[in-house]
Amino acid sequence: MAQAEAQDHGLHGSAVPAPAVAHVEGQQHPVRLYLVVWGWLFILSAGSYSIDYFGLQGYLRWGLIITFMMLKAGLIVAVFMHMAWERLALAYAILVPPLLILVFVTIMVLESDYTELTRILSFSVGP
């Protein structure tokens, strides 16, 4: 009786083929990719250090430093932290919050001059 029920439900040992065991090894990337990224990181670092060497000042200095910094961080996150090979949803979950924080900080910096001006005008009125 039990053997007949097992055959009906496909639980008989010889009737069900064994699933193929897939042996997945870790993803291998070519060494050339890492050498190219290291080369780009070296070039970007040289550009960052050349800002001090040439004595750039003001917004140009900080704009270039932040640009080089963001490019280097992007390369490291994409290749060495394997974000380039992750699913897009996971990449968005990791990358979007820091970008939103950057946008909010920019808005606060732009708003700070107006806030300082209104406080000076509001609190400087004497009796």
GROMACS .gro file of C-alpha atoms in nm:
model
  127
    1MET     CA    1   0.000   0.000   0.000
    2ALA     CA    2   0.272   0.247   0.099
    3GLN     CA    3   0.483   0.147  -0.201
    4ALA     CA    4   0.190   0.214  -0.435
    5GLU     CA    5   0.138   0.561  -0.282
    6ALA     CA    6   0.507   0.637  -0.320
    7GLN     CA    7   0.493   0.542  -0.689
    8ASP     CA    8   0.186   0.762  -0.736
    9HIS     CA    9   0.361   1.065  -0.586
   10GLY     CA   10   0.688   0.998  -0.764
   11LEU     CA   11   0.875   0.916  -0.444
   12HIS     CA   12   1.013   0.587  -0.563
   13GLY     CA   13   1.389   0.594  -0.554
   14SER     CA   14   1.461   0.453  -0.899
   15ALA     CA   15   1.188   0.644  -1.086
   16VAL     CA   16   1.313   0.992  -0.994
   17PRO     CA   17   1.632   1.091  -1.168
   18ALA     CA   18   1.899   1.232  -0.942
   19PRO     CA   19   1.944   1.608  -0.992
   20ALA     CA   20   2.264   1.704  -1.154
   21VAL     CA   21   2.504   1.844  -0.903
   22ALA     CA   22   2.630   2.168  -1.036
   23HIS     CA   23   2.967   2.265  -0.907
   24VAL     CA   24   3.001   2.637  -0.942
   25GLU     CA   25   3.340   2.781  -0.876
   26GLY     CA   26   3.409   3.142  -0.791
   27GLN     CA   27   3.404   3.393  -1.069
   28GLN     CA   28   3.749   3.456  -1.208
   29HIS     CA   29   3.843   3.787  -1.361
   30PRO     CA   30   4.142   3.833  -1.586
   31VAL     CA   31   4.453   3.980  -1.430
   32ARG     CA   32   4.466   4.233  -1.714
   33LEU     CA   33   4.151   4.400  -1.576
   34TYR     CA   34   4.313   4.455  -1.237
   35LEU     CA   35   4.631   4.588  -1.397
   36VAL     CA   36   4.432   4.836  -1.606
   37VAL     CA   37   4.241   4.954  -1.298
   38TRP     CA   38   4.565   4.989  -1.101
   39GLY     CA   39   4.705   5.196  -1.388
   40TRP     CA   40   4.400   5.423  -1.385
   41LEU     CA   41   4.424   5.459  -1.007
   42PHE     CA   42   4.789   5.557  -1.045
   43ILE     CA   43   4.704   5.815  -1.313
   44LEU     CA   44   4.420   5.960  -1.106
   45SER     CA   45   4.641   5.976  -0.796
   46ALA     CA   46   4.910   6.153  -0.997
   47GLY     CA   47   4.648   6.403  -1.113
   48SER     CA   48   4.536   6.457  -0.757
   49TYR     CA   49   4.891   6.519  -0.635
   50SER     CA   50   4.965   6.748  -0.930
   51ILE     CA   51   4.699   6.987  -0.802
   52ASP     CA   52   4.923   7.068  -0.506
   53TYR     CA   53   5.233   7.068  -0.726
   54PHE     CA   54   5.089   7.333  -0.958
   55GLY     CA   55   4.945   7.532  -0.666
   56LEU     CA   56   4.585   7.550  -0.783
   57GLN     CA   57   4.356   7.735  -0.544
   58GLY     CA   58   3.987   7.800  -0.486
   59TYR     CA   59   3.695   7.619  -0.641
   60LEU     CA   60   3.911   7.472  -0.919
   61ARG     CA   61   4.134   7.301  -0.661
   62TRP     CA   62   3.849   7.151  -0.460
   63GLY     CA   63   3.649   7.061  -0.769
   64LEU     CA   64   3.943   6.869  -0.916
   65ILE     CA   65   4.025   6.701  -0.584
   66ILE     CA   66   3.666   6.585  -0.538
   67THR     CA   67   3.644   6.472  -0.901
   68PHE     CA   68   3.962   6.263  -0.875
   69MET     CA   69   3.848   6.125  -0.539
   70MET     CA   70   3.508   6.021  -0.674
   71LEU     CA   71   3.662   5.858  -0.983
   72LYS     CA   72   3.907   5.659  -0.772
   73ALA     CA   73   3.634   5.552  -0.530
   74GLY     CA   74   3.412   5.449  -0.820
   75LEU     CA   75   3.684   5.232  -0.973
   76ILE     CA   76   3.759   5.066  -0.640
   77VAL     CA   77   3.392   4.999  -0.564
   78ALA     CA   78   3.319   4.873  -0.917
   79VAL     CA   79   3.614   4.639  -0.965
   80PHE     CA   80   3.774   4.552  -0.633
   81MET     CA   81   3.446   4.533  -0.442
   82HIS     CA   82   3.282   4.351  -0.739
   83MET     CA   83   2.991   4.598  -0.768
   84ALA     CA   84   3.014   4.588  -1.148
   85TRP     CA   85   2.912   4.224  -1.147
   86GLU     CA   86   2.630   4.254  -0.895
   87ARG     CA   87   2.263   4.278  -0.981
   88LEU     CA   88   2.142   4.627  -1.059
   89ALA     CA   89   1.901   4.636  -0.763
   90LEU     CA   90   2.183   4.566  -0.518
   91ALA     CA   91   2.401   4.828  -0.681
   92TYR     CA   92   2.120   5.083  -0.646
   93ALA     CA   93   2.063   4.982  -0.282
   94ILE     CA   94   2.428   5.052  -0.204
   95LEU     CA   95   2.501   5.352  -0.426
   96VAL     CA   96   2.183   5.563  -0.413
   97PRO     CA   97   2.184   5.654  -0.038
   98PRO     CA   98   2.533   5.814  -0.047
   99LEU     CA   99   2.434   6.005  -0.361
  100LEU     CA  100   2.121   6.135  -0.189
  101ILE     CA  101   2.328   6.243   0.111
  102LEU     CA  102   2.559   6.429  -0.128
  103VAL     CA  103   2.260   6.606  -0.284
  104PHE     CA  104   2.124   6.707   0.058
  105VAL     CA  105   2.464   6.836   0.172
  106THR     CA  106   2.486   7.042  -0.148
  107ILE     CA  107   2.142   7.188  -0.083
  108MET     CA  108   2.243   7.277   0.275
  109VAL     CA  109   2.562   7.445   0.155
  110LEU     CA  110   2.370   7.651  -0.100
  111GLU     CA  111   2.111   7.744   0.161
  112SER     CA  112   2.366   7.836   0.429
  113ASP     CA  113   2.449   8.180   0.283
  114TYR     CA  114   2.083   8.281   0.285
  115THR     CA  115   2.038   8.154   0.642
  116GLU     CA  116   2.346   8.342   0.765
  117LEU     CA  117   2.231   8.662   0.595
  118THR     CA  118   1.882   8.646   0.747
  119ARG     CA  119   2.025   8.580   1.095
  120ILE     CA  120   2.263   8.873   1.068
  121LEU     CA  121   1.979   9.102   0.958
  122SER     CA  122   1.741   8.968   1.221
  123PHE     CA  123   1.974   8.979   1.522
  124SER     CA  124   2.172   9.294   1.436
  125VAL     CA  125   1.880   9.532   1.482
  126GLY     CA  126   1.951   9.730   1.797
  127PRO     CA  127   1.699   9.873   2.041
   0.00000   0.00000   0.00000
